[in-house]
């Protein structure tokens, strides 16, 4: 290896770890651990206090005049919006368009086609300038601005026609956990009010207890093979794809691992060429029709010598991580990401990082 490249790597590694000189002594001592553990209680409160609001939003989304639902978000919130997109398109049969915030904040593109359509802005802080600008442009176009937001005193709330609070409470760790799960639950609750509520009510009401069980599930079996990882894949599809996106982000920001998320349908179109022996792959298998063909694909990775770990059964030769049994395909990914958060927190500590203070990041990311 050329000396200059070796030296550069040493400097980068020193800088990255230097920001995290005092990692938490035990995984349970981090803010990330404490906040993620609250998700079950938060979702229980949220489902109760947002019940009437969810009904009103359902009426808006299901009216004949609603032909397109727009979402606008960044980071973890955008990953949650990907989950919402799946629910609304498969269950509501409504077109969902992910609106790039730069269209409003940078290009100020007129959006007349949004008139009278729901424009859902998803944000934990409700403060990022690009999201606020997008909400303003949407309002100017006559859209119905809906804020799914954790901070009820944020500027986004003042721009919105309808506000659905996440009710997650203050989140001090830079890595969003409980607010992300609350956002997923918000989308699931709205969806359940849009269709056969009687059929879905037991599914949604069971979620808080299932989150508690998911938090207790240990994924420590995957710690050793993932601790030395420099790069990895996260796979999902359908209801679990947004969860895969979120997990890949958390690997990067809390554990310092380069991670990419792919649909199991997409990974075979080129990305799998980089997989070789001991390459780690974490799988969030969907529990619906999207599971078709997944086992055969994962079998190919195992044959190549990759380390495949999955939430639940993912085939012979893979590490089977415990999950909550008998969950509905819609809510199973929410429980999976809860178990993952505990794993990611422990993995960060194992690798010598403090997951609460990722380098170069802060809680509120203000982009334009």
Tab-separated table of C-alpha atoms in Angstrom:
chain	number	residue	atom	x	y	z
A	1	UNK	CA	0.000	0.000	0.000
A	2	UNK	CA	1.430	3.441	-0.886
A	3	UNK	CA	2.673	5.320	2.183
A	4	UNK	CA	0.488	8.360	1.517
A	5	UNK	CA	-2.686	6.236	1.375
A	6	UNK	CA	-1.725	4.369	4.542
A	7	UNK	CA	-1.028	7.635	6.331
A	8	UNK	CA	-4.302	9.124	5.177
A	9	UNK	CA	-6.216	6.137	6.524
A	10	UNK	CA	-4.435	6.469	9.860
A	11	UNK	CA	-5.351	10.160	10.033
A	12	UNK	CA	-8.990	9.502	9.145
A	13	UNK	CA	-9.251	6.707	11.695
A	14	UNK	CA	-7.632	8.881	14.357
A	15	UNK	CA	-10.012	11.749	13.603
A	16	UNK	CA	-13.112	9.577	13.554
A	17	UNK	CA	-12.361	7.741	16.778
A	18	UNK	CA	-10.910	10.840	18.423
A	19	UNK	CA	-14.345	12.450	18.466
A	20	UNK	CA	-15.557	9.421	20.410
A	21	UNK	CA	-12.705	9.144	22.892
A	22	UNK	CA	-14.951	8.134	25.783
A	23	UNK	CA	-17.469	5.565	24.567
A	24	UNK	CA	-20.141	4.453	27.009
A	25	UNK	CA	-18.913	1.682	29.281
A	26	UNK	CA	-22.021	-0.440	28.808
A	27	UNK	CA	-24.714	-0.455	26.084
A	28	UNK	CA	-27.508	0.198	28.591
A	29	UNK	CA	-25.882	3.466	29.699
A	30	UNK	CA	-26.456	5.337	26.421
A	31	UNK	CA	-29.224	7.770	25.598
A	32	UNK	CA	-29.899	5.749	22.464
A	33	UNK	CA	-30.636	2.689	24.603
A	34	UNK	CA	-32.841	4.588	27.040
A	35	UNK	CA	-34.838	6.386	24.370
A	36	UNK	CA	-35.346	3.405	22.079
A	37	UNK	CA	-36.555	1.337	25.034
A	38	UNK	CA	-39.467	3.780	25.485
A	39	UNK	CA	-40.988	3.070	22.076
A	40	UNK	CA	-43.691	0.675	23.282
A	41	UNK	CA	-45.008	3.123	25.878
A	42	UNK	CA	-44.875	6.007	23.428
A	43	UNK	CA	-46.798	4.145	20.737
A	44	UNK	CA	-49.475	3.152	23.262
A	45	UNK	CA	-49.960	6.807	24.197
A	46	UNK	CA	-49.832	7.920	20.584
A	47	UNK	CA	-52.459	5.444	19.368
A	48	UNK	CA	-54.820	6.589	22.117
A	49	UNK	CA	-54.335	10.349	21.853
A	50	UNK	CA	-54.260	10.462	18.033
A	51	UNK	CA	-57.299	8.226	17.471
A	52	UNK	CA	-59.729	11.004	16.500
A	53	UNK	CA	-57.107	12.767	14.388
A	54	UNK	CA	-56.310	9.539	12.519
A	55	UNK	CA	-59.995	9.186	11.597
A	56	UNK	CA	-60.088	12.721	10.197
A	57	UNK	CA	-56.942	12.161	8.172
A	58	UNK	CA	-58.389	8.923	6.827
A	59	UNK	CA	-61.413	10.803	5.514
A	60	UNK	CA	-59.125	13.269	3.738
A	61	UNK	CA	-56.943	10.591	2.168
A	62	UNK	CA	-59.849	8.426	1.041
A	63	UNK	CA	-62.065	11.110	-0.486
A	64	UNK	CA	-62.514	10.798	-4.276
A	65	UNK	CA	-60.763	14.133	-4.852
A	66	UNK	CA	-57.498	12.748	-3.445
A	67	UNK	CA	-55.674	11.242	-6.405
A	68	UNK	CA	-52.068	11.740	-5.194
A	69	UNK	CA	-50.529	11.831	-1.721
A	70	UNK	CA	-47.228	13.711	-1.518
A	71	UNK	CA	-44.592	13.082	1.147
A	72	UNK	CA	-41.640	15.322	1.933
A	73	UNK	CA	-38.866	14.337	4.352
A	74	UNK	CA	-35.166	13.696	4.842
A	75	UNK	CA	-33.063	11.062	6.613
A	76	UNK	CA	-34.850	8.767	9.039
A	77	UNK	CA	-38.114	10.611	8.436
A	78	UNK	CA	-37.850	9.867	4.724
A	79	UNK	CA	-37.274	6.195	5.499
A	80	UNK	CA	-40.463	6.227	7.557
A	81	UNK	CA	-42.220	7.926	4.633
A	82	UNK	CA	-41.084	5.028	2.411
A	83	UNK	CA	-42.949	2.707	4.769
A	84	UNK	CA	-45.990	4.983	4.578
A	85	UNK	CA	-45.782	4.977	0.781
A	86	UNK	CA	-45.910	1.192	0.769
A	87	UNK	CA	-48.964	1.136	3.047
A	88	UNK	CA	-50.895	3.785	1.143
A	89	UNK	CA	-50.184	2.338	-2.286
A	90	UNK	CA	-50.867	-1.297	-1.432
A	91	UNK	CA	-53.736	-0.847	1.023
A	92	UNK	CA	-55.361	2.429	-0.041
A	93	UNK	CA	-54.643	2.095	-3.776
A	94	UNK	CA	-53.535	5.728	-3.842
A	95	UNK	CA	-50.548	7.090	-5.757
A	96	UNK	CA	-47.824	8.350	-3.402
A	97	UNK	CA	-45.094	10.691	-4.630
A	98	UNK	CA	-41.940	11.443	-2.648
A	99	UNK	CA	-41.355	15.169	-3.137
A	100	UNK	CA	-37.669	16.247	-3.090
A	101	UNK	CA	-37.334	19.157	-0.614
A	102	UNK	CA	-34.941	20.965	-2.964
A	103	UNK	CA	-37.827	21.543	-5.387
A	104	UNK	CA	-39.211	24.012	-2.888
A	105	UNK	CA	-36.098	25.250	-1.097
A	106	UNK	CA	-33.642	25.619	-3.966
A	107	UNK	CA	-35.586	25.666	-7.224
A	108	UNK	CA	-38.888	27.124	-5.947
A	109	UNK	CA	-40.702	25.173	-8.639
A	110	UNK	CA	-44.438	26.026	-8.780
A	111	UNK	CA	-46.508	23.008	-7.809
A	112	UNK	CA	-49.986	23.722	-9.168
A	113	UNK	CA	-50.633	19.991	-9.548
A	114	UNK	CA	-50.631	19.718	-5.748
A	115	UNK	CA	-53.821	21.789	-5.400
A	116	UNK	CA	-56.235	20.186	-2.910
A	117	UNK	CA	-53.913	17.181	-2.497
A	118	UNK	CA	-52.426	16.012	0.840
A	119	UNK	CA	-48.798	17.108	1.269
A	120	UNK	CA	-47.367	15.185	4.222
A	121	UNK	CA	-44.214	16.680	5.725
A	122	UNK	CA	-42.477	14.232	8.076
A	123	UNK	CA	-39.957	15.660	10.527
A	124	UNK	CA	-38.797	15.067	14.073
A	125	UNK	CA	-37.741	18.648	14.774
A	126	UNK	CA	-39.903	20.539	12.281
A	127	UNK	CA	-37.100	23.067	11.845
A	128	UNK	CA	-35.080	22.210	8.740
A	129	UNK	CA	-35.212	25.133	6.267
A	130	UNK	CA	-35.683	22.936	3.190
A	131	UNK	CA	-38.742	21.236	4.637
A	132	UNK	CA	-40.215	24.552	5.746
A	133	UNK	CA	-39.666	26.031	2.285
A	134	UNK	CA	-41.313	23.009	0.686
A	135	UNK	CA	-44.307	23.345	2.977
A	136	UNK	CA	-44.605	27.005	1.990
A	137	UNK	CA	-44.484	26.205	-1.733
A	138	UNK	CA	-47.068	23.456	-1.263
A	139	UNK	CA	-49.382	25.866	0.577
A	140	UNK	CA	-48.979	28.449	-2.172
A	141	UNK	CA	-50.025	25.759	-4.657
A	142	UNK	CA	-53.174	25.029	-2.661
A	143	UNK	CA	-52.051	21.720	-1.174
A	144	UNK	CA	-53.330	20.535	2.197
A	145	UNK	CA	-50.192	20.536	4.344
A	146	UNK	CA	-50.063	17.782	6.968
A	147	UNK	CA	-47.226	17.762	9.502
A	148	UNK	CA	-46.234	14.497	11.161
A	149	UNK	CA	-43.838	15.989	13.680
A	150	UNK	CA	-42.458	15.412	17.158
A	151	UNK	CA	-41.919	19.036	18.229
A	152	UNK	CA	-45.364	20.596	18.518
A	153	UNK	CA	-43.857	24.070	18.951
A	154	UNK	CA	-41.796	23.944	15.763
A	155	UNK	CA	-42.075	26.322	12.786
A	156	UNK	CA	-43.477	23.466	10.681
A	157	UNK	CA	-46.549	23.267	12.928
A	158	UNK	CA	-47.362	26.908	12.165
A	159	UNK	CA	-47.274	26.186	8.414
A	160	UNK	CA	-49.450	23.079	8.542
A	161	UNK	CA	-53.185	22.779	8.027
A	162	UNK	CA	-53.262	19.551	10.040
A	163	UNK	CA	-50.755	18.376	12.645
A	164	UNK	CA	-50.311	14.772	13.784
A	165	UNK	CA	-47.984	14.832	16.808
A	166	UNK	CA	-45.644	11.902	17.297
A	167	UNK	CA	-45.788	12.368	21.089
A	168	UNK	CA	-42.359	10.785	21.505
A	169	UNK	CA	-41.116	13.412	23.934
A	170	UNK	CA	-37.623	14.951	23.881
A	171	UNK	CA	-35.022	12.903	22.044
A	172	UNK	CA	-31.491	13.858	23.082
A	173	UNK	CA	-29.456	11.205	21.305
A	174	UNK	CA	-28.460	12.320	17.805
A	175	UNK	CA	-29.614	8.972	16.462
A	176	UNK	CA	-33.407	9.028	16.103
A	177	UNK	CA	-35.054	5.885	17.476
A	178	UNK	CA	-38.314	6.319	19.356
A	179	UNK	CA	-39.426	9.150	17.070
A	180	UNK	CA	-38.803	6.945	14.016
A	181	UNK	CA	-40.885	4.117	15.448
A	182	UNK	CA	-43.599	6.600	16.398
A	183	UNK	CA	-43.673	7.796	12.785
A	184	UNK	CA	-44.111	4.247	11.509
A	185	UNK	CA	-46.924	3.730	14.008
A	186	UNK	CA	-48.582	6.963	12.856
A	187	UNK	CA	-48.658	5.755	9.256
A	188	UNK	CA	-49.982	2.352	10.343
A	189	UNK	CA	-52.723	3.948	12.440
A	190	UNK	CA	-53.841	6.222	9.597
A	191	UNK	CA	-53.869	3.287	7.189
A	192	UNK	CA	-55.973	1.187	9.544
A	193	UNK	CA	-58.605	3.947	9.694
A	194	UNK	CA	-58.708	4.168	5.907
A	195	UNK	CA	-59.636	0.552	5.248
A	196	UNK	CA	-61.290	-2.159	7.301
A	197	UNK	CA	-60.692	-0.711	10.741
A	198	UNK	CA	-62.460	-3.585	12.476
A	199	UNK	CA	-60.025	-6.052	10.954
A	200	UNK	CA	-56.909	-3.983	11.621
A	201	UNK	CA	-57.730	-2.615	15.058
A	202	UNK	CA	-56.399	-5.733	16.860
A	203	UNK	CA	-53.233	-5.586	14.744
A	204	UNK	CA	-52.545	-1.952	15.622
A	205	UNK	CA	-53.547	-2.197	19.289
A	206	UNK	CA	-51.173	-5.144	19.803
A	207	UNK	CA	-48.175	-3.116	18.642
A	208	UNK	CA	-47.112	-1.537	21.975
A	209	UNK	CA	-46.760	-4.911	23.718
A	210	UNK	CA	-45.035	-6.386	20.684
A	211	UNK	CA	-42.522	-3.543	20.735
A	212	UNK	CA	-41.722	-4.369	24.354
A	213	UNK	CA	-41.110	-8.007	23.421
A	214	UNK	CA	-39.023	-6.927	20.431
A	215	UNK	CA	-36.840	-4.776	22.670
A	216	UNK	CA	-36.138	-7.772	24.899
A	217	UNK	CA	-34.992	-9.892	21.939
A	218	UNK	CA	-31.222	-10.347	21.854
A	219	UNK	CA	-29.398	-10.144	18.528
A	220	UNK	CA	-26.016	-10.575	20.205
A	221	UNK	CA	-25.273	-13.633	18.065
A	222	UNK	CA	-24.557	-11.236	15.198
A	223	UNK	CA	-22.259	-8.957	17.210
A	224	UNK	CA	-19.023	-10.863	16.622
A	225	UNK	CA	-19.292	-11.219	12.811
A	226	UNK	CA	-20.447	-7.611	12.396
A	227	UNK	CA	-17.912	-5.994	14.743
A	228	UNK	CA	-15.068	-6.216	12.229
A	229	UNK	CA	-17.167	-5.117	9.251
A	230	UNK	CA	-16.022	-2.220	7.113
A	231	UNK	CA	-18.907	-2.471	4.653
A	232	UNK	CA	-22.181	-4.397	4.548
A	233	UNK	CA	-25.585	-4.710	2.899
A	234	UNK	CA	-29.013	-4.375	4.467
A	235	UNK	CA	-31.822	-6.069	2.556
A	236	UNK	CA	-35.583	-5.723	2.682
A	237	UNK	CA	-38.530	-5.497	0.337
A	238	UNK	CA	-42.088	-4.233	0.362
A	239	UNK	CA	-43.089	-3.373	3.941
A	240	UNK	CA	-39.538	-3.902	5.213
A	241	UNK	CA	-37.625	-1.840	2.651
A	242	UNK	CA	-37.959	1.461	4.542
A	243	UNK	CA	-36.706	-0.350	7.647
A	244	UNK	CA	-33.673	-1.509	5.689
A	245	UNK	CA	-32.914	2.068	4.680
A	246	UNK	CA	-33.099	3.150	8.299
A	247	UNK	CA	-30.847	0.324	9.517
A	248	UNK	CA	-28.203	1.175	6.906
A	249	UNK	CA	-28.215	4.791	8.096
A	250	UNK	CA	-27.815	3.726	11.716
A	251	UNK	CA	-24.884	1.463	10.850
A	252	UNK	CA	-23.166	4.480	9.298
A	253	UNK	CA	-23.920	7.122	11.889
A	254	UNK	CA	-23.594	5.115	15.116
A	255	UNK	CA	-21.166	2.314	14.214
A	256	UNK	CA	-18.920	3.884	11.569
A	257	UNK	CA	-19.699	1.114	9.065
A	258	UNK	CA	-20.348	1.810	5.406
A	259	UNK	CA	-23.750	0.206	4.801
A	260	UNK	CA	-26.007	0.177	1.770
A	261	UNK	CA	-29.670	-0.805	1.703
A	262	UNK	CA	-31.185	-2.651	-1.241
A	263	UNK	CA	-34.428	-4.298	-2.117
A	264	UNK	CA	-33.899	-8.028	-2.496
A	265	UNK	CA	-35.227	-7.552	-6.021
A	266	UNK	CA	-32.614	-4.881	-6.766
A	267	UNK	CA	-29.517	-6.372	-5.154
A	268	UNK	CA	-29.302	-9.054	-7.843
A	269	UNK	CA	-28.964	-6.369	-10.541
A	270	UNK	CA	-25.280	-5.689	-9.989
A	271	UNK	CA	-24.630	-4.976	-6.281
A	272	UNK	CA	-24.250	-8.651	-5.385
A	273	UNK	CA	-21.040	-8.711	-7.432
A	274	UNK	CA	-19.145	-7.111	-4.522
A	275	UNK	CA	-20.227	-9.786	-2.034
A	276	UNK	CA	-17.477	-12.224	-1.135
A	277	UNK	CA	-16.440	-14.396	1.804
A	278	UNK	CA	-17.264	-12.937	5.229
A	279	UNK	CA	-19.166	-9.997	3.724
A	280	UNK	CA	-21.932	-9.205	6.268
A	281	UNK	CA	-25.574	-8.978	5.150
A	282	UNK	CA	-28.464	-8.114	7.447
A	283	UNK	CA	-31.910	-9.096	6.176
A	284	UNK	CA	-35.348	-7.804	7.169
A	285	UNK	CA	-37.577	-10.343	5.417
A	286	UNK	CA	-41.120	-9.228	4.568
A	287	UNK	CA	-43.907	-11.468	5.797
A	288	UNK	CA	-46.073	-11.071	2.713
A	289	UNK	CA	-45.880	-11.827	-1.011
A	290	UNK	CA	-42.608	-9.891	-1.306
A	291	UNK	CA	-40.877	-12.847	0.376
A	292	UNK	CA	-41.082	-14.797	-2.913
A	293	UNK	CA	-37.638	-15.695	-4.217
A	294	UNK	CA	-35.796	-14.330	-1.185
A	295	UNK	CA	-34.657	-17.665	0.230
A	296	UNK	CA	-33.057	-18.703	-3.055
A	297	UNK	CA	-31.245	-15.354	-3.293
A	298	UNK	CA	-29.932	-15.563	0.244
A	299	UNK	CA	-28.815	-19.127	-0.446
A	300	UNK	CA	-26.546	-17.743	-3.184
A	301	UNK	CA	-24.956	-15.339	-0.709
A	302	UNK	CA	-24.386	-18.146	1.782
A	303	UNK	CA	-22.755	-20.243	-0.952
A	304	UNK	CA	-20.370	-17.332	-1.656
A	305	UNK	CA	-19.331	-17.398	2.003
A	306	UNK	CA	-21.137	-14.224	3.036
A	307	UNK	CA	-22.278	-13.805	6.649
A	308	UNK	CA	-26.051	-13.625	6.364
A	309	UNK	CA	-28.064	-12.672	9.442
A	310	UNK	CA	-31.801	-12.183	9.342
A	311	UNK	CA	-34.726	-11.122	11.485
A	312	UNK	CA	-36.323	-14.538	11.792
A	313	UNK	CA	-35.826	-17.501	9.517
A	314	UNK	CA	-33.807	-16.626	6.419
A	315	UNK	CA	-32.602	-20.022	5.225
A	316	UNK	CA	-29.962	-22.648	5.834
A	317	UNK	CA	-26.509	-21.388	6.791
A	318	UNK	CA	-27.749	-17.974	7.987
A	319	UNK	CA	-27.850	-16.540	11.503
A	320	UNK	CA	-31.459	-16.524	12.665
A	321	UNK	CA	-32.131	-13.551	14.956
A	322	UNK	CA	-35.146	-13.769	17.292
A	323	UNK	CA	-38.314	-11.856	16.380
A	324	UNK	CA	-41.792	-11.484	17.847
A	325	UNK	CA	-43.863	-14.437	16.655
A	326	UNK	CA	-47.043	-14.307	14.576
A	327	UNK	CA	-46.970	-10.610	13.720
A	328	UNK	CA	-48.949	-9.076	10.884
A	329	UNK	CA	-46.908	-8.208	7.756
A	330	UNK	CA	-47.784	-4.513	8.199
A	331	UNK	CA	-46.483	-4.155	11.751
A	332	UNK	CA	-43.731	-6.799	11.810
A	333	UNK	CA	-41.115	-4.383	10.366
A	334	UNK	CA	-41.790	-1.947	13.225
A	335	UNK	CA	-40.911	-4.629	15.770
A	336	UNK	CA	-37.871	-5.655	13.709
A	337	UNK	CA	-36.378	-2.155	13.753
A	338	UNK	CA	-36.935	-1.976	17.509
A	339	UNK	CA	-34.819	-5.101	17.996
A	340	UNK	CA	-32.268	-3.683	15.563
A	341	UNK	CA	-31.871	-0.459	17.557
A	342	UNK	CA	-30.754	-2.431	20.602
A	343	UNK	CA	-28.333	-4.364	18.408
A	344	UNK	CA	-26.937	-1.239	16.721
A	345	UNK	CA	-26.388	0.433	20.083
A	346	UNK	CA	-24.461	-2.596	21.367
A	347	UNK	CA	-22.490	-2.871	18.131
A	348	UNK	CA	-21.423	0.772	18.368
A	349	UNK	CA	-20.099	0.217	21.892
A	350	UNK	CA	-18.362	-2.987	20.778
A	351	UNK	CA	-16.600	-1.030	18.030
A	352	UNK	CA	-15.542	1.728	20.437
A	353	UNK	CA	-18.022	4.456	19.462
A	354	UNK	CA	-20.483	6.490	21.448
A	355	UNK	CA	-23.760	6.134	19.515
A	356	UNK	CA	-25.165	9.298	21.091
A	357	UNK	CA	-22.592	11.593	19.493
A	358	UNK	CA	-21.815	10.563	15.912
A	359	UNK	CA	-18.939	12.564	14.373
A	360	UNK	CA	-19.860	15.639	12.336
A	361	UNK	CA	-23.560	15.297	13.145
A	362	UNK	CA	-25.989	17.173	15.358
A	363	UNK	CA	-29.586	16.552	16.392
A	364	UNK	CA	-31.220	19.079	14.070
A	365	UNK	CA	-29.819	18.960	10.537
A	366	UNK	CA	-30.546	22.241	8.798
A	367	UNK	CA	-30.290	21.824	5.031
A	368	UNK	CA	-31.505	24.173	2.316
